Amino acid sequence: MRTSNAEKKMELTSLLLYITIFFSALLVLILFSDGDLTLMLVERFGKRLSSVKGQVYWIVGASSGIGEYLAYELVANGAKVVLSGRRENELQKVQAQCLIIGKKAGLSETDILLLPVDVTKLELHQQYFDAVLKHFGTLDVLVNNAGRSQRAEWMNIDIRVDKDLFEGNVFGLLNLSRTVIPHFLAKKKGQIAVTSSVCGKVGAPCSASYNATKHALHGYFETLRAELTCRGILVTMLCPGPVFSDLLSACATDTYGQVQFRTQLAYCVCNLFSFLYV
Ligand SMILES: NC(=O)c1ccc[n+]([C@@H]2O[C@H](COP(=O)([O-])OP(=O)(O)OC[C@H]3O[C@@H](n4cnc5c(N)ncnc54)[C@H](OP(=O)(O)O)[C@@H]3O)[C@@H](O)[C@H]2O)c1
């Protein structure tokens, strides 16, 4: 049966109508959403937070900021956690708070392990991981969250500063992940999460070495994802924008060994201006 011209016109009009409705809905979503769309969809339709219950998470960089608050969210949902970083006194405060929050989810003291770690001490990585396995017998997720920021102009940066930032922000996390992966491969399951940054996606001014370390993390860990997803290992790259934290309480400059202290407000303003240039 042949379709008449009028019917063809109707079909075309309906198609155009559907396309217009789809893109209008998308536009409304984009205009009124306050975050990354993929993330929002995963939050709405992805795994429930309760799925972390009973899993063992090792947060490296848990003594403040993003890592600290991730720990609270995890224990509130019944996950067991290993809290790591260099500042033991800060870790103790986080551990105490985790216990208060975690008790409501049925956790006890033994479910929250405090393990001081310096990621730049590569020779100690196996020892750190052995301590995790000794305590929990297993590990499900390694959260590579440790990081140090920087404020400096590109052309003034001493090359030793670049190397220094790569030691902690990249090689430390890389080597720790390599230490843990054989365990994940043996149980055909595991997840590596890496806190990169928006600065791992675009080059923002005034922190070239920091930006480069975050870009390097994508190079290493996206390759790992390509190699190991088929063997049950998940690799998740987290790319936050500016977040209030201790990140700039001690950040690198252009001079080797120098640390600059800035207020959080200054940091925010600095970031805002930085992104205007991008
Ligand atoms: N704040 C932001 O706007 C922002 C935006 C995008 C991405 N990020 C990233 O998010 C992550 C967390 O930063 P944050 O903002 O939450 O700042 P933060 O409060 O300063 O947290 C940084 C964490 O890294 C740990 N760390 C640093 N060097 C370490 C080392 N050598 N060994 C072990 N742990 C080390 C710190 O612990 P100790 O000092 O106790 O060692 C601390 O727990 C970083 O990777 C950062 O680059 C932050």
Coordinates of C-alpha atoms and ligand atoms in Angstrom, one line a residue:
M1 CA 0.0 0.0 0.0
R2 CA 1.4 3.4 -1.0
T3 CA 1.5 6.2 1.6
S4 CA -0.1 9.4 0.4
N5 CA 1.7 12.7 0.5
A6 CA -0.6 13.9 3.4
E7 CA 0.4 10.8 5.5
K8 CA 4.1 11.4 4.8
K9 CA 3.8 15.0 5.9
M10 CA 2.0 13.8 9.1
E11 CA 4.9 11.3 9.8
L12 CA 7.5 14.0 9.3
T13 CA 5.6 16.5 11.5
S14 CA 5.3 13.9 14.3
L15 CA 9.0 13.1 14.0
L16 CA 9.9 16.8 14.2
L17 CA 7.6 17.2 17.2
Y18 CA 9.3 14.3 19.0
I19 CA 12.8 15.7 18.3
T20 CA 11.7 19.2 19.5
I21 CA 10.2 17.7 22.7
F22 CA 13.4 15.6 23.3
F23 CA 15.7 18.6 22.9
S24 CA 13.5 21.0 24.8
A25 CA 13.4 18.5 27.7
L26 CA 17.2 18.2 27.5
L27 CA 17.6 22.0 27.4
V28 CA 15.4 22.4 30.5
L29 CA 17.5 19.7 32.3
I30 CA 20.7 21.5 31.4
L31 CA 19.4 24.9 32.4
F32 CA 18.0 23.8 35.7
S33 CA 20.5 21.2 36.8
D34 CA 23.2 22.1 39.3
G35 CA 25.7 19.5 38.4
D36 CA 27.1 17.1 35.8
L37 CA 24.2 15.4 33.9
T38 CA 25.8 11.9 33.8
L39 CA 26.5 12.1 37.5
M40 CA 22.9 13.2 38.2
L41 CA 21.5 10.3 36.1
V42 CA 23.7 7.8 37.9
E43 CA 22.7 9.3 41.2
R44 CA 19.0 8.9 40.3
F45 CA 19.1 5.6 38.4
G46 CA 22.4 3.9 39.3
K47 CA 23.5 1.7 42.2
R48 CA 22.0 2.6 45.6
L49 CA 24.3 4.0 48.3
S50 CA 23.3 1.0 50.5
S51 CA 25.2 -1.3 48.1
V52 CA 28.4 -0.2 49.9
K53 CA 27.3 -2.0 53.1
G54 CA 30.0 -4.4 54.3
Q55 CA 32.5 -3.4 51.6
V56 CA 36.0 -2.4 52.6
Y57 CA 37.1 1.1 51.3
W58 CA 40.7 2.4 51.7
I59 CA 40.6 6.2 51.5
V60 CA 44.1 7.5 51.1
G61 CA 43.8 11.2 51.9
A62 CA 41.1 10.9 54.5
S63 CA 42.4 13.3 57.1
S64 CA 40.4 16.3 55.8
G65 CA 38.3 17.7 52.9
I66 CA 36.8 15.4 50.3
G67 CA 38.3 12.2 51.7
E68 CA 37.0 13.0 55.2
Y69 CA 33.5 13.6 54.0
L70 CA 33.6 10.6 51.7
A71 CA 34.4 8.5 54.8
Y72 CA 31.4 9.9 56.7
E73 CA 29.1 9.1 53.8
L74 CA 30.5 5.6 53.5
V75 CA 30.2 4.6 57.1
A76 CA 26.7 6.1 57.3
N77 CA 25.8 3.5 54.7
G78 CA 27.6 0.6 56.5
A79 CA 30.9 0.4 54.6
K80 CA 34.1 -0.5 56.5
V81 CA 36.9 2.0 56.0
V82 CA 40.6 2.4 56.3
L83 CA 41.5 6.1 56.9
S84 CA 44.9 7.1 55.7
G85 CA 47.0 10.3 55.4
R86 CA 50.0 11.7 57.1
R87 CA 48.4 13.8 59.9
E88 CA 47.6 11.2 62.5
N89 CA 45.9 13.6 64.9
E90 CA 43.5 14.7 62.1
L91 CA 42.8 11.1 61.2
Q92 CA 42.0 10.3 64.9
K93 CA 39.3 13.1 64.8
V94 CA 37.9 11.6 61.5
Q95 CA 37.9 8.1 63.0
A96 CA 36.0 9.3 66.1
Q97 CA 33.4 11.0 64.0
C98 CA 33.1 7.9 61.7
L99 CA 32.5 5.8 64.8
I100 CA 29.6 8.0 65.9
I101 CA 28.1 8.0 62.4
G102 CA 28.8 4.4 61.7
K103 CA 27.3 3.0 64.9
K104 CA 23.8 4.0 63.5
A105 CA 24.6 1.7 60.5
G106 CA 25.7 -1.1 62.8
L107 CA 29.5 -0.6 62.6
S108 CA 31.8 -1.1 65.5
E109 CA 35.4 0.1 66.3
T110 CA 37.1 -2.7 64.4
D111 CA 35.3 -1.6 61.2
I112 CA 37.2 1.7 61.1
L113 CA 40.9 1.3 60.8
L114 CA 43.3 4.3 61.2
L115 CA 46.4 3.7 59.1
P116 CA 49.0 6.5 58.7
V117 CA 50.3 6.6 55.2
D118 CA 52.7 8.8 53.3
V119 CA 52.1 8.0 49.6
T120 CA 55.6 9.4 48.6
K121 CA 57.2 6.6 50.7
L122 CA 57.0 4.0 47.9
E123 CA 59.1 1.5 49.8
L124 CA 56.4 1.2 52.4
H125 CA 53.4 0.7 50.1
Q126 CA 53.4 -3.1 50.4
Q127 CA 53.7 -2.8 54.2
Y128 CA 50.7 -0.4 54.3
F129 CA 48.6 -2.8 52.2
D130 CA 49.6 -5.8 54.3
A131 CA 48.3 -3.9 57.3
V132 CA 44.9 -3.5 55.6
L133 CA 44.7 -7.2 54.6
K134 CA 45.8 -8.2 58.1
H135 CA 43.0 -6.2 59.6
F136 CA 40.1 -6.8 57.2
G137 CA 41.3 -9.8 55.2
T138 CA 40.2 -8.1 51.9
L139 CA 39.9 -4.8 50.1
D140 CA 37.1 -3.8 47.8
V141 CA 37.8 -0.2 46.8
L142 CA 41.0 1.9 46.9
V143 CA 40.3 5.6 46.8
N144 CA 43.3 7.5 45.6
N145 CA 42.3 10.8 47.0
A146 CA 45.6 12.2 48.3
G147 CA 46.8 15.4 46.6
R148 CA 48.6 18.7 47.0
S149 CA 47.8 21.9 45.1
Q150 CA 49.9 24.8 43.8
R151 CA 49.8 28.4 42.9
A152 CA 52.5 29.6 40.5
E153 CA 53.0 31.1 37.1
W154 CA 53.9 28.7 34.4
M155 CA 57.2 30.2 33.3
N156 CA 58.6 30.7 36.8
I157 CA 58.2 27.1 38.1
D158 CA 61.4 25.4 39.2
I159 CA 61.5 21.9 37.5
R160 CA 62.1 20.4 41.0
V161 CA 58.6 21.6 42.0
D162 CA 57.1 19.8 39.0
K163 CA 59.0 16.6 40.0
D164 CA 57.9 17.0 43.7
L165 CA 54.2 17.3 42.8
F166 CA 54.4 14.3 40.5
E167 CA 56.0 12.3 43.3
G168 CA 52.9 12.6 45.5
N169 CA 50.0 13.4 43.2
V170 CA 50.9 10.8 40.6
F171 CA 53.7 8.3 41.4
G172 CA 52.5 7.7 44.9
L173 CA 49.0 6.9 43.8
L174 CA 50.2 4.9 40.8
N175 CA 52.5 2.7 42.9
L176 CA 49.9 2.1 45.6
S177 CA 47.4 1.0 43.0
R178 CA 50.0 -1.4 41.5
T179 CA 50.5 -2.8 45.0
V180 CA 46.7 -3.4 45.4
I181 CA 45.8 -4.7 41.9
P182 CA 47.1 -8.2 42.2
H183 CA 44.7 -8.7 45.1
F184 CA 41.8 -7.5 43.0
L185 CA 42.9 -9.7 40.1
A186 CA 43.0 -12.7 42.4
K187 CA 39.4 -12.2 43.4
K188 CA 38.4 -11.0 39.9
K189 CA 36.8 -7.9 41.5
G190 CA 37.8 -4.5 42.8
Q191 CA 37.6 -0.8 42.1
I192 CA 40.2 1.9 41.9
A193 CA 38.8 5.4 42.4
V194 CA 41.0 8.4 41.6
T195 CA 40.4 12.0 42.7
S196 CA 41.4 14.0 39.6
S197 CA 39.9 17.4 39.1
V198 CA 38.4 19.7 36.5
C199 CA 42.0 20.7 36.2
G200 CA 42.7 17.1 34.9
K201 CA 40.4 18.0 31.9
V202 CA 41.4 21.6 31.1
G203 CA 44.5 23.6 31.8
A204 CA 43.6 26.4 34.2
P205 CA 46.1 29.2 34.9
C206 CA 48.4 29.5 37.9
S207 CA 48.9 25.8 38.8
A208 CA 50.6 24.2 35.8
S209 CA 52.4 21.4 37.7
Y210 CA 49.2 20.5 39.7
N211 CA 47.1 20.5 36.4
A212 CA 49.7 18.3 34.8
T213 CA 49.7 15.8 37.6
K214 CA 45.9 15.5 37.3
H215 CA 46.1 15.1 33.5
A216 CA 48.8 12.4 34.0
L217 CA 46.4 10.5 36.3
H218 CA 43.9 10.3 33.4
G219 CA 46.7 8.9 31.2
Y220 CA 47.6 6.2 33.6
F221 CA 44.3 5.2 35.0
E222 CA 42.2 5.4 31.8
T223 CA 44.8 3.0 30.3
L224 CA 44.3 0.7 33.3
R225 CA 40.6 0.9 32.7
A226 CA 41.0 -0.2 29.1
E227 CA 43.3 -3.1 30.2
L228 CA 41.4 -4.4 33.2
T229 CA 37.6 -3.7 32.9
C230 CA 37.2 -7.1 31.2
R231 CA 38.9 -8.7 34.2
G232 CA 36.4 -7.3 36.7
I233 CA 38.4 -4.2 37.8
L234 CA 36.6 -0.9 37.7
V235 CA 38.4 2.4 37.4
T236 CA 36.6 5.6 38.3
M237 CA 37.9 9.1 37.7
L238 CA 36.4 11.8 39.9
C239 CA 36.7 15.3 38.6
P240 CA 35.4 17.8 41.1
G241 CA 35.4 21.6 40.5
P242 CA 36.3 23.9 43.4
V243 CA 35.5 22.5 46.8
F244 CA 36.0 24.1 50.2
S245 CA 38.7 22.1 51.9
D246 CA 42.3 22.2 53.4
L247 CA 43.8 21.9 49.9
L248 CA 45.3 25.4 49.9
S249 CA 46.3 25.4 53.6
A250 CA 49.7 24.3 52.4
C251 CA 50.2 24.5 48.6
A252 CA 53.3 24.4 46.4
T253 CA 54.5 27.6 44.7
D254 CA 57.1 28.1 41.9
T255 CA 60.0 27.7 44.3
Y256 CA 61.2 24.3 45.5
G257 CA 60.5 23.6 49.1
Q258 CA 58.3 26.7 49.5
V259 CA 54.8 26.4 50.9
Q260 CA 52.2 29.1 50.5
F261 CA 49.3 29.5 52.9
R262 CA 46.1 31.0 51.5
T263 CA 42.6 31.5 52.8
Q264 CA 39.8 29.4 51.4
L265 CA 38.1 32.6 50.2
A266 CA 41.1 33.6 48.3
Y267 CA 41.3 30.2 46.7
C268 CA 37.7 30.4 45.5
V269 CA 38.1 33.8 44.0
C270 CA 41.4 32.7 42.4
N271 CA 39.6 29.7 40.9
L272 CA 36.8 31.7 39.6
F273 CA 39.1 34.1 37.8
S274 CA 41.2 31.2 36.5
F275 CA 38.2 29.6 34.8
L276 CA 37.2 32.9 33.2
Y277 CA 40.4 32.6 31.2
V278 CA 39.8 29.0 30.0
Ligands
LIG1 N1 39.3 21.3 47.0 C1 39.2 21.4 45.7 O1 38.7 22.4 45.2 C2 39.5 20.2 44.8 C3 39.0 20.2 43.4 C4 39.3 19.2 42.6 C5 40.1 18.1 43.0 N2 40.5 18.1 44.3 C6 41.4 17.0 44.7 O2 40.7 16.3 45.8 C7 41.6 15.6 46.6 C8 41.4 15.9 48.0 O3 41.7 17.3 48.3 P1 40.9 18.2 49.3 O4 40.3 19.3 48.5 O5 39.9 17.4 50.1 O6 42.1 18.8 50.1 P2 42.7 18.4 51.5 O7 41.6 18.6 52.6 O8 44.0 19.1 51.7 O9 42.9 16.8 51.4 C9 44.1 16.3 50.8 C10 44.3 15.0 51.4 O10 45.5 14.4 50.8 C11 46.3 13.9 51.8 N3 47.7 13.8 51.4 C12 48.4 14.8 50.8 N4 49.7 14.5 50.6 C13 49.7 13.2 51.1 C14 50.8 12.2 51.1 N5 52.0 12.5 50.7 N6 50.5 11.0 51.7 C15 49.3 10.7 52.1 N7 48.2 11.6 52.1 C16 48.5 12.8 51.6 C17 46.1 14.8 53.0 O11 46.4 14.2 54.2 P3 47.7 14.6 55.1 O12 47.9 16.0 54.9 O13 47.2 14.2 56.5 O14 48.8 13.7 54.6 C18 44.6 15.0 52.9 O15 43.9 14.0 53.6 C19 43.0 16.1 46.1 O16 43.6 15.1 45.2 C20 42.7 17.3 45.3 O17 43.7 17.5 44.3 C21 40.3 19.1 45.2

